[in-house]
Short mmCIF file of C-alpha atoms and ligand atoms in Angstrom, two decimals:
data_model
loop_
_atom_site.label_atom_id
_atom_site.label_comp_id
_atom_site.label_asym_id
_atom_site.label_seq_id
_atom_site.Cartn_x
_atom_site.Cartn_y
_atom_site.Cartn_z
CA MET A 1 16.66 -11.17 21.51
CA LYS A 2 16.48 -7.53 22.38
CA ILE A 3 15.32 -5.55 19.36
CA VAL A 4 15.02 -1.80 19.01
CA ILE A 5 12.65 -0.43 16.35
CA VAL A 6 13.64 3.02 15.15
CA GLY A 7 10.55 4.71 13.71
CA SER A 8 7.21 3.45 15.00
CA GLY A 9 4.99 4.31 12.09
CA TYR A 10 2.94 1.79 10.18
CA VAL A 11 5.76 -0.61 9.24
CA GLY A 12 7.77 -0.16 12.44
CA LEU A 13 4.84 -0.71 14.75
CA VAL A 14 3.47 -3.77 12.95
CA THR A 15 6.98 -5.25 12.82
CA GLY A 16 7.61 -4.44 16.49
CA VAL A 17 4.34 -5.93 17.65
CA GLY A 18 4.88 -9.02 15.47
CA LEU A 19 8.43 -9.56 16.76
CA ALA A 20 7.25 -9.17 20.37
CA ASP A 21 4.51 -11.67 19.73
CA ILE A 22 6.97 -14.29 18.52
CA GLY A 23 8.88 -13.87 21.77
CA HIS A 24 11.42 -11.08 21.36
CA GLN A 25 11.96 -8.19 23.73
CA VAL A 26 11.06 -5.13 21.67
CA ILE A 27 11.41 -1.43 22.29
CA CYS A 28 9.69 0.87 19.79
CA VAL A 29 11.38 4.25 19.52
CA ASP A 30 9.70 7.27 18.01
CA LEU A 31 10.32 11.01 18.06
CA ASN A 32 6.64 11.72 18.57
CA PRO A 33 5.80 11.59 22.31
CA LYS A 34 2.10 11.14 21.56
CA VAL A 35 2.81 8.00 19.50
CA VAL A 36 5.06 6.68 22.28
CA ARG A 37 2.43 7.37 24.92
CA MET A 38 -0.25 5.56 22.97
CA ILE A 39 1.93 2.51 22.26
CA SER A 40 2.95 2.35 25.94
CA LEU A 41 -0.70 2.27 26.87
CA GLY A 42 -1.29 -0.55 24.40
CA VAL A 43 -3.35 1.62 22.08
CA SER A 44 -2.43 1.61 18.41
CA PRO A 45 -1.95 5.07 16.92
CA ILE A 46 -2.88 3.67 13.49
CA PHE A 47 -5.96 1.85 12.21
CA GLU A 48 -4.83 -1.64 11.16
CA GLU A 49 -6.90 -4.80 11.40
CA GLY A 50 -5.86 -6.93 14.39
CA LEU A 51 -3.06 -4.62 15.56
CA ASP A 52 -4.73 -3.20 18.65
CA PRO A 53 -5.32 -6.49 20.52
CA LEU A 54 -1.87 -7.83 19.64
CA LEU A 55 -0.26 -4.59 20.84
CA LYS A 56 -2.23 -4.68 24.12
CA LYS A 57 -1.31 -8.32 24.68
CA ASN A 58 2.42 -7.73 24.20
CA VAL A 59 2.55 -4.53 26.22
CA ALA A 60 0.77 -6.35 29.06
CA ALA A 61 3.20 -9.26 28.76
CA LYS A 62 6.03 -6.71 29.02
CA ARG A 63 7.54 -7.88 25.75
CA LEU A 64 6.93 -4.51 24.11
CA ALA A 65 7.64 -1.02 25.34
CA ALA A 66 7.94 2.38 23.69
CA THR A 67 10.16 5.36 24.30
CA VAL A 68 11.53 8.56 22.76
CA ASP A 69 14.92 7.72 24.25
CA LEU A 70 16.91 5.77 21.65
CA LYS A 71 20.11 5.90 23.67
CA ASN A 72 18.60 4.04 26.59
CA ALA A 73 16.69 1.67 24.35
CA LEU A 74 19.92 0.52 22.73
CA VAL A 75 21.50 -0.68 25.98
CA ASP A 76 22.28 -4.40 25.61
CA SER A 77 20.29 -4.57 22.36
CA ASP A 78 21.17 -7.15 19.71
CA ILE A 79 19.48 -5.59 16.72
CA SER A 80 18.10 -2.24 15.69
CA ILE A 81 15.59 -2.07 12.87
CA ILE A 82 15.32 1.17 10.93
CA SER A 83 11.77 1.72 9.74
CA VAL A 84 11.58 5.45 9.16
CA GLY A 85 9.90 7.15 6.22
CA THR A 86 11.63 7.59 2.83
CA PRO A 87 9.39 10.19 1.16
CA PHE A 88 9.75 10.85 -2.58
CA ASP A 89 10.47 14.48 -3.32
CA GLY A 90 9.49 14.31 -6.99
CA LYS A 91 12.99 13.39 -8.12
CA ASN A 92 14.51 11.13 -5.49
CA ILE A 93 13.67 9.45 -2.25
CA ASP A 94 14.65 11.57 0.68
CA LEU A 95 17.16 9.74 2.89
CA THR A 96 17.25 12.39 5.61
CA TYR A 97 15.39 10.22 8.15
CA ILE A 98 17.46 7.13 7.29
CA LYS A 99 20.69 9.05 7.77
CA LYS A 100 19.48 10.54 11.02
CA ALA A 101 18.42 7.14 12.31
CA ALA A 102 21.81 5.62 11.38
CA ASN A 103 23.58 8.53 12.99
CA ASP A 104 21.55 8.33 16.22
CA ILE A 105 22.01 4.57 16.48
CA ALA A 106 25.75 4.86 15.84
CA GLU A 107 26.18 7.49 18.56
CA SER A 108 24.74 5.16 21.20
CA LEU A 109 26.00 1.80 19.97
CA PHE A 110 28.71 1.65 22.66
CA SER A 111 26.19 0.27 25.17
CA ALA A 112 24.65 -2.33 22.82
CA SER A 113 25.56 -6.04 22.74
CA PRO A 114 29.13 -6.83 21.74
CA TYR A 115 27.81 -7.78 18.30
CA HIS A 116 24.93 -5.67 16.97
CA VAL A 117 23.05 -5.86 13.67
CA VAL A 118 21.48 -2.79 12.12
CA CYS A 119 18.63 -3.86 9.85
CA ILE A 120 16.98 -1.62 7.27
CA LYS A 121 13.25 -2.19 6.81
CA SER A 122 12.49 1.09 5.09
CA THR A 123 12.24 0.96 1.31
CA VAL A 124 15.50 2.45 0.05
CA ILE A 125 17.02 2.77 -3.40
CA PRO A 126 19.68 0.18 -4.29
CA GLY A 127 22.99 0.85 -2.62
CA THR A 128 21.64 2.82 0.34
CA THR A 129 22.32 0.19 3.01
CA ASP A 130 25.94 -0.40 1.97
CA ALA A 131 26.92 3.02 0.69
CA VAL A 132 25.03 5.29 3.07
CA VAL A 133 24.04 3.47 6.27
CA GLY A 134 27.12 1.25 6.68
CA PRO A 135 29.70 4.07 6.47
CA ILE A 136 27.73 6.30 8.89
CA LEU A 137 27.53 3.45 11.41
CA GLU A 138 31.25 2.59 11.18
CA ARG A 139 32.47 6.17 11.21
CA ILE A 140 30.46 7.30 14.20
CA SER A 141 30.28 4.16 16.34
CA GLY A 142 33.87 3.08 15.84
CA ARG A 143 32.60 -0.47 15.32
CA ARG A 144 33.62 -2.47 12.26
CA LEU A 145 31.39 -4.38 9.91
CA GLY A 146 32.10 -8.08 10.05
CA TYR A 147 33.56 -7.82 13.56
CA ASP A 148 31.27 -6.18 16.11
CA LEU A 149 28.69 -4.81 13.65
CA GLY A 150 26.44 -6.40 11.02
CA LEU A 151 24.17 -4.94 8.36
CA CYS A 152 20.96 -6.37 7.01
CA MET A 153 18.40 -5.19 4.47
CA ASN A 154 15.11 -6.93 5.18
CA PRO A 155 12.34 -5.49 3.03
CA GLU A 156 8.78 -5.53 4.29
CA PHE A 157 5.94 -7.05 2.29
CA LEU A 158 3.04 -5.84 4.41
CA ALA A 159 -0.13 -4.65 2.73
CA GLU A 160 -2.39 -2.21 4.53
CA GLY A 161 -5.41 -3.94 5.99
CA THR A 162 -3.67 -7.32 6.17
CA ALA A 163 -0.34 -6.19 7.63
CA VAL A 164 -0.62 -8.15 10.89
CA LYS A 165 -1.50 -11.33 9.04
CA ASP A 166 1.24 -10.65 6.49
CA PHE A 167 3.77 -10.38 9.31
CA MET A 168 2.57 -13.38 11.29
CA MET A 169 2.18 -15.59 8.20
CA PRO A 170 4.85 -14.36 5.83
CA ASP A 171 4.98 -15.67 2.26
CA ARG A 172 8.73 -15.06 2.00
CA ILE A 173 11.53 -13.46 3.97
CA VAL A 174 14.33 -11.67 2.19
CA LEU A 175 17.55 -11.17 4.12
CA GLY A 176 20.21 -9.11 2.40
CA VAL A 177 23.20 -9.36 4.71
CA SER A 178 26.71 -7.98 4.98
CA ASP A 179 28.14 -11.31 6.19
CA ASN A 180 27.33 -14.69 7.72
CA LYS A 181 27.41 -13.45 11.29
CA ALA A 182 24.66 -10.94 10.51
CA LEU A 183 22.76 -13.72 8.72
CA ASP A 184 22.89 -15.97 11.80
CA VAL A 185 21.47 -13.19 13.98
CA MET A 186 18.68 -12.41 11.52
CA LYS A 187 17.87 -16.11 11.19
CA SER A 188 17.38 -16.32 14.94
CA VAL A 189 15.05 -13.33 14.80
CA TYR A 190 12.83 -15.17 12.35
CA LYS A 191 13.36 -18.63 13.89
CA PRO A 192 9.59 -19.24 14.36
CA PHE A 193 9.21 -18.78 10.59
CA GLU A 194 11.92 -21.26 9.63
CA LEU A 195 9.56 -23.14 7.29
CA VAL A 196 8.90 -19.96 5.30
CA ASP A 197 10.76 -19.54 2.01
CA LEU A 198 13.93 -17.58 2.72
CA ILE A 199 15.99 -15.63 0.23
CA VAL A 200 19.50 -14.96 1.46
CA THR A 201 21.36 -12.42 -0.57
CA ASN A 202 23.38 -9.23 -0.37
CA THR A 203 21.92 -5.94 0.79
CA VAL A 204 21.65 -4.36 -2.68
CA THR A 205 19.74 -7.31 -4.11
CA ALA A 206 17.33 -7.15 -1.15
CA GLU A 207 16.74 -3.47 -1.88
CA VAL A 208 15.99 -4.28 -5.51
CA CYS A 209 13.62 -7.15 -4.48
CA LYS A 210 11.32 -4.72 -2.74
CA TYR A 211 11.03 -2.32 -5.68
CA VAL A 212 10.56 -5.10 -8.19
CA ALA A 213 7.85 -6.81 -6.13
CA ASN A 214 5.80 -3.61 -6.06
CA SER A 215 6.63 -2.73 -9.66
CA PHE A 216 5.37 -6.10 -10.81
CA LEU A 217 2.05 -5.76 -8.97
CA ALA A 218 1.51 -2.19 -10.21
CA THR A 219 2.34 -3.30 -13.75
CA THR A 220 -0.36 -5.98 -13.68
CA ILE A 221 -2.87 -3.30 -12.62
CA SER A 222 -1.95 -0.88 -15.39
CA PHE A 223 -1.82 -3.72 -17.91
CA SER A 224 -5.38 -4.70 -17.05
CA ASN A 225 -6.48 -1.08 -17.13
CA GLU A 226 -4.95 -0.52 -20.54
CA ILE A 227 -6.73 -3.57 -21.90
CA ALA A 228 -9.92 -2.34 -20.22
CA ASN A 229 -9.63 0.99 -21.99
CA LEU A 230 -9.15 -0.78 -25.31
CA CYS A 231 -12.19 -3.00 -24.65
CA SER A 232 -14.33 0.02 -23.88
CA THR A 233 -13.77 1.20 -27.45
CA ILE A 234 -15.06 -2.05 -28.97
CA SER A 235 -18.78 -2.70 -29.17
CA ASP A 236 -19.97 -5.75 -27.28
CA VAL A 237 -16.71 -6.48 -25.51
CA ASP A 238 -16.53 -6.67 -21.73
CA VAL A 239 -13.03 -6.68 -20.27
CA VAL A 240 -14.22 -8.72 -17.28
CA ASP A 241 -14.88 -11.70 -19.55
CA VAL A 242 -11.60 -11.08 -21.38
CA MET A 243 -9.58 -11.04 -18.17
CA LYS A 244 -11.39 -14.10 -16.84
CA ALA A 245 -10.22 -15.95 -19.92
CA VAL A 246 -6.68 -14.78 -19.17
CA HIS A 247 -6.93 -15.79 -15.50
CA LEU A 248 -7.99 -19.32 -16.37
CA ASP A 249 -4.74 -20.10 -18.16
CA ARG A 250 -3.48 -23.02 -16.08
CA ARG A 251 -0.10 -21.35 -15.82
CA LEU A 252 -1.80 -18.58 -13.82
CA SER A 253 -4.50 -20.61 -12.04
CA PRO A 254 -3.18 -24.17 -11.87
CA ILE A 255 -5.65 -27.05 -11.88
CA LEU A 256 -4.79 -29.39 -8.99
CA PRO A 257 -6.54 -32.67 -8.05
CA ASN A 258 -8.79 -30.78 -5.59
CA GLY A 259 -9.74 -28.14 -8.10
CA ARG A 260 -8.41 -24.89 -9.45
CA VAL A 261 -6.15 -22.63 -7.44
CA VAL A 262 -7.05 -18.97 -7.77
CA PRO A 263 -3.97 -16.90 -6.88
CA GLY A 264 -4.38 -13.56 -5.12
CA LEU A 265 -2.74 -11.92 -8.11
CA MET A 266 -5.94 -12.40 -10.07
CA SER A 267 -7.51 -9.40 -8.38
CA PHE A 268 -4.68 -7.24 -9.67
CA LEU A 269 -5.44 -8.56 -13.14
CA MET A 270 -8.89 -6.99 -13.02
CA PRO A 271 -9.72 -3.59 -14.46
CA GLY A 272 -10.16 -0.63 -12.17
CA ILE A 273 -9.76 3.07 -11.69
CA GLY A 274 -6.07 2.76 -10.87
CA PHE A 275 -3.77 2.23 -7.94
CA GLY A 276 -2.89 4.55 -5.11
CA GLY A 277 -1.61 4.30 -1.58
CA SER A 278 1.67 5.14 0.01
CA CYS A 279 3.69 2.44 -1.74
CA PHE A 280 3.10 1.78 -5.45
CA PRO A 281 3.21 5.39 -6.75
CA LYS A 282 6.17 6.32 -4.55
CA ASP A 283 8.17 3.16 -5.21
CA LEU A 284 7.64 3.21 -8.97
CA ASN A 285 8.61 6.84 -9.22
CA ALA A 286 11.68 6.19 -7.10
CA ILE A 287 12.88 3.21 -9.14
CA ILE A 288 12.22 5.01 -12.43
CA SER A 289 14.25 7.92 -11.18
CA TYR A 290 16.99 5.58 -9.96
CA GLY A 291 17.06 3.91 -13.39
CA ASN A 292 17.46 7.30 -15.03
CA SER A 293 20.34 8.10 -12.71
CA LYS A 294 22.00 4.91 -13.98
CA GLY A 295 21.34 5.92 -17.59
CA TYR A 296 18.57 3.35 -18.01
CA SER A 297 14.98 4.34 -18.75
CA LEU A 298 12.42 1.98 -17.26
CA ARG A 299 9.98 2.46 -20.14
CA ILE A 300 7.43 -0.10 -19.02
CA LEU A 301 7.23 1.38 -15.53
CA GLU A 302 6.95 4.89 -16.96
CA ALA A 303 4.00 3.67 -18.99
CA VAL A 304 2.53 1.97 -15.92
CA MET A 305 2.56 5.30 -14.10
CA GLU A 306 1.16 7.20 -17.07
CA THR A 307 -1.66 4.71 -17.59
CA ASN A 308 -2.42 4.99 -13.89
CA ARG A 309 -2.42 8.80 -14.00
CA LEU A 310 -4.88 8.80 -16.91
CA GLN A 311 -7.24 6.16 -15.53
CA PRO A 312 -9.52 8.42 -13.45
CA HIS A 313 -9.66 10.85 -16.37
CA SER A 314 -10.78 8.12 -18.70
CA LEU A 315 -13.71 7.39 -16.39
CA LEU A 316 -14.49 11.11 -16.35
CA SER A 317 -14.67 11.16 -20.17
CA SER A 318 -17.21 8.35 -20.08
CA LEU A 319 -19.15 10.32 -17.49
CA ARG A 320 -19.16 13.42 -19.70
CA ASN A 321 -20.21 11.36 -22.70
CA GLU A 322 -23.17 10.14 -20.69
CA ILE A 323 -24.38 13.24 -18.88
CA GLY A 324 -22.73 16.03 -20.88
CA ASP A 325 -21.43 19.23 -19.39
CA LEU A 326 -20.62 18.65 -15.73
CA SER A 327 -21.21 22.18 -14.49
CA GLN A 328 -24.19 22.35 -12.11
CA LYS A 329 -24.32 18.55 -12.00
CA LYS A 330 -24.26 16.69 -8.71
CA ILE A 331 -22.03 13.61 -8.59
CA ALA A 332 -21.77 11.04 -5.81
CA ILE A 333 -18.33 9.56 -5.13
CA LEU A 334 -18.51 6.24 -3.33
CA GLY A 335 -15.27 5.54 -1.54
CA LEU A 336 -12.44 7.86 -0.59
CA ALA A 337 -9.87 5.37 0.78
CA PHE A 338 -7.27 4.15 -1.73
CA LYS A 339 -8.52 0.62 -1.10
CA PRO A 340 -11.05 -1.04 1.23
CA GLY A 341 -10.08 -1.93 4.77
CA THR A 342 -8.18 1.26 5.48
CA ASN A 343 -8.83 4.96 6.13
CA ASP A 344 -5.70 5.82 4.13
CA ILE A 345 -6.47 8.25 1.31
CA ARG A 346 -2.92 8.82 0.10
CA GLU A 347 -2.78 8.98 -3.73
CA SER A 348 -6.35 7.70 -3.86
CA PRO A 349 -7.99 8.06 -7.31
CA SER A 350 -10.90 9.67 -5.46
CA ILE A 351 -8.78 12.78 -4.93
CA THR A 352 -8.11 13.20 -8.67
CA LEU A 353 -11.77 12.57 -9.45
CA ILE A 354 -13.09 15.03 -6.89
CA SER A 355 -10.66 17.79 -7.91
CA SER A 356 -11.50 17.34 -11.60
CA LEU A 357 -15.25 17.27 -10.95
CA LEU A 358 -15.02 20.47 -8.91
CA ASN A 359 -12.93 22.07 -11.67
CA PHE A 360 -15.64 21.15 -14.18
CA GLY A 361 -18.12 23.02 -11.98
CA ALA A 362 -19.88 19.95 -10.58
CA SER A 363 -20.85 19.57 -6.95
CA VAL A 364 -19.71 16.44 -5.14
CA ASN A 365 -21.30 14.21 -2.52
CA ALA A 366 -18.78 11.82 -1.02
CA HIS A 367 -19.36 8.69 1.02
CA ASP A 368 -16.84 6.43 2.75
CA PRO A 369 -17.33 4.19 5.80
CA VAL A 370 -14.09 5.27 7.50
CA ALA A 371 -12.02 7.75 5.47
CA ILE A 372 -14.08 10.96 5.73
CA PRO A 373 -12.14 12.37 8.71
CA GLU A 374 -8.82 11.75 6.89
CA MET A 375 -10.14 13.57 3.83
CA LYS A 376 -11.31 16.52 5.89
CA LYS A 377 -8.02 16.66 7.74
CA ASN A 378 -5.86 16.55 4.60
CA PHE A 379 -8.05 18.64 2.30
CA PRO A 380 -9.83 21.07 4.62
CA ASP A 381 -10.65 23.48 1.77
CA LEU A 382 -12.18 20.93 -0.59
CA ASN A 383 -15.78 21.91 -1.22
CA VAL A 384 -17.35 18.45 -0.83
CA ASN A 385 -20.54 17.33 0.91
CA TYR A 386 -19.60 14.34 3.05
CA PHE A 387 -22.09 11.63 3.94
CA TYR A 388 -21.89 8.70 6.32
CA ASP A 389 -25.27 7.52 5.10
CA LEU A 390 -25.14 5.88 1.69
CA LYS A 391 -28.75 6.59 0.76
CA SER A 392 -28.37 10.30 1.45
CA ALA A 393 -25.10 10.43 -0.52
CA VAL A 394 -26.74 9.15 -3.70
CA PHE A 395 -30.10 10.90 -3.28
CA ASN A 396 -30.99 13.08 -6.26
CA VAL A 397 -27.54 12.97 -7.91
CA ASP A 398 -26.90 13.08 -11.64
CA ALA A 399 -24.40 10.22 -11.54
CA ILE A 400 -22.60 7.91 -9.15
CA ILE A 401 -18.95 6.90 -9.33
CA LEU A 402 -17.86 3.86 -7.36
CA VAL A 403 -14.19 4.34 -6.49
CA THR A 404 -13.34 2.00 -3.61
CA SER A 405 -14.52 -1.59 -3.48
CA TRP A 406 -16.00 -1.48 0.02
CA VAL A 407 -18.36 -4.40 0.70
CA GLU A 408 -21.02 -1.80 1.58
CA TYR A 409 -21.27 -1.05 -2.13
CA LEU A 410 -21.60 -4.62 -3.38
CA ASN A 411 -25.36 -4.61 -3.02
CA LEU A 412 -25.97 -1.06 -4.00
CA PHE A 413 -28.90 -2.31 -6.01
CA GLU A 414 -30.63 -3.67 -2.94
CA SER A 415 -29.63 -0.88 -0.54
CA VAL A 416 -30.54 2.20 -2.56
CA VAL A 417 -33.02 2.95 -5.31
CA LEU A 418 -31.06 4.18 -8.31
CA GLY A 419 -33.59 4.11 -11.10
CA GLU A 420 -31.99 5.55 -14.21
CA THR A 421 -29.21 7.33 -12.40
CA PRO A 422 -26.03 6.42 -14.27
CA ILE A 423 -23.60 4.45 -12.18
CA PHE A 424 -19.92 4.30 -13.12
CA ASP A 425 -18.33 1.25 -11.57
CA GLY A 426 -14.64 2.09 -11.15
CA ARG A 427 -13.89 -1.36 -9.71
CA ARG A 428 -16.18 -3.63 -11.70
CA ILE A 429 -17.62 -5.13 -8.53
CA LEU A 430 -21.30 -4.63 -9.30
CA ASP A 431 -23.56 -6.91 -11.25
CA LYS A 432 -24.00 -4.92 -14.45
CA ASN A 433 -27.33 -6.61 -15.21
CA LYS A 434 -28.99 -5.27 -12.08
CA TYR A 435 -28.66 -1.57 -12.97
CA GLU A 436 -30.70 0.32 -15.50
CA ASN A 437 -27.88 2.65 -16.44
CA TYR A 438 -24.62 0.86 -15.73
CA HIS A 439 -21.21 1.91 -16.98
CA GLY A 440 -18.13 -0.09 -16.05
CA ILE A 441 -14.49 0.40 -16.83
CA GLY A 442 -13.72 -1.75 -19.85
CA LEU A 443 -17.38 -2.18 -20.85
CA ASN A 444 -18.67 -0.47 -23.95
CA SER A 445 -21.75 1.21 -22.50
CA GLY A 446 -23.52 1.30 -25.87
CA SER A 447 -23.37 -2.47 -26.01
CA ASN A 448 -24.48 -2.73 -22.41
CA GLU A 449 -27.50 -0.53 -22.96
CA SER A 450 -28.63 -2.78 -25.75
CA ARG A 451 -27.94 -5.83 -23.57
CA ASN A 452 -30.06 -4.42 -20.78
CA SER A 453 -32.90 -3.23 -22.94
C1 UGA B 501 1.47 -2.86 -1.43
C2 UGA B 501 1.89 -4.31 -1.73
O1 UGA B 501 0.75 -5.09 -2.07
C3 UGA B 501 2.57 -4.94 -0.53
O2 UGA B 501 3.03 -6.25 -0.86
C4 UGA B 501 3.75 -4.08 -0.12
O3 UGA B 501 4.43 -4.60 1.00
C5 UGA B 501 3.25 -2.68 0.19
O4 UGA B 501 2.62 -2.15 -0.99
C6 UGA B 501 4.40 -1.83 0.58
O5 UGA B 501 5.27 -1.54 -0.25
O6 UGA B 501 4.52 -1.49 1.77
P1 UGA B 501 -0.63 -1.71 -0.27
O7 UGA B 501 -0.16 -0.45 -0.91
O8 UGA B 501 -1.01 -1.71 1.16
O9 UGA B 501 0.49 -2.87 -0.41
O10 UGA B 501 -1.91 -2.21 -1.02
P2 UGA B 501 -2.38 -3.16 -2.21
O11 UGA B 501 -3.43 -4.02 -1.71
O12 UGA B 501 -1.25 -3.82 -2.89
O13 UGA B 501 -3.04 -2.12 -3.19
C7 UGA B 501 -2.26 -1.09 -3.82
C8 UGA B 501 -3.12 -0.35 -4.82
O14 UGA B 501 -3.47 -1.19 -5.90
C9 UGA B 501 -4.44 0.17 -4.27
O15 UGA B 501 -4.73 1.44 -4.78
C10 UGA B 501 -5.46 -0.80 -4.76
O16 UGA B 501 -6.75 -0.24 -4.94
C11 UGA B 501 -4.86 -1.17 -6.09
N1 UGA B 501 -5.30 -2.46 -6.48
C12 UGA B 501 -5.01 -3.52 -5.69
C13 UGA B 501 -6.03 -2.58 -7.60
O17 UGA B 501 -6.29 -1.61 -8.32
N2 UGA B 501 -6.47 -3.80 -7.94
C14 UGA B 501 -6.20 -4.88 -7.18
O18 UGA B 501 -6.60 -5.98 -7.53
C15 UGA B 501 -5.45 -4.74 -6.01
#
């Protein structure tokens, strides 16, 4: 099938490369000529595990091309996939790019296949596909839904760092379609994945699926963090043990004949310094705001966001309890990326921590294996000392805060001499018994000191 990807950012590019790899003819369209040039040369403009070689392979095989020219790309195309950004403006998601993409596609649809499906991949609030995209397409193209035009909402479930694997080995495919004809086309797109669980529904339900999937994951994180904060107020309680006991409920981790299954969700049910990234905060805010517009307050999700907002501050209070006034103190931040495996710093708890530390008058040393350039680019005025060398970053500091669970930090004990320097483990990945002055989220440090003494 000939597929046009409109918007070749993170989701669009991974989707385009994946679709080309399963045999489709794909053209990635983007407004940015630099992005187009790089893709055409087989060089990924984004850092994503496994993407570069797959892109090269499919460009070389002439299954994938890139252009700024949407009109030409649409000639004889069967499907266009809209994967443009839907930024949150503080109140609503901004549909400007979605509307523009729909408009641009509609204007050039005359040259596409006699039946063409427009598929929305971007995360959009419920109703957008039917009430916004559909009418633009029909009005401008002159085509009619159900006859020569189909609509599909096909949410993406790609996580940064594993996006290529998530695409090539999907856990589920959700197809929200306008009619059966559109469904048949979309089923042929995903034919190689016919054994994967498929949810066929209408477009609005598909839109809701995406928000609820992310809301659920974010809720598990804030739930664990709230319990962690409670545990840290109780002497001799460690939330890690508490959550382990929760994990081992056979309804969460079933016991099969070959042993226990440990679902990936278990890592979300561990305490930490809070979630970030380009998806959870934006999507939760958007669905809360959508709920309000419908007269329904999503109280749990509001609390999830509030717990998440407070989480870095709760670690800072423990830090101040331990070392007192922060002015003139030097603090090492280990990890800037919002999670390991990416250089993405969007909504990373490290940003809140660094800003607060600087406001308190502390000086900050920051280490990250890959995200330092991103940090410098996005926050050029932030007065931080950046280090690529871990030992130098923690040398002579008053305290260390571990923010991102990079593997580099797992053996901090072996790699750097910490002595009595307090270490605040924001991810609970370190062995608390190996450090003289360990503080972990959800661990009452008083009890730990006595345990270690
Ligand atoms: C998330 C979802 O996991 C994907 O399924 C979804 O497709 C994607 O959003 C999206 O909407 O596009 P992503 O934001 O890349 O993917 O990253 P996650 O691995 O889910 O992590 C999100 C945040 O939760 C990070 O800040 C991470 O540090 C935090 N997190 C994650 C935890 O605090 N604990 C965990 O156990 C896992």
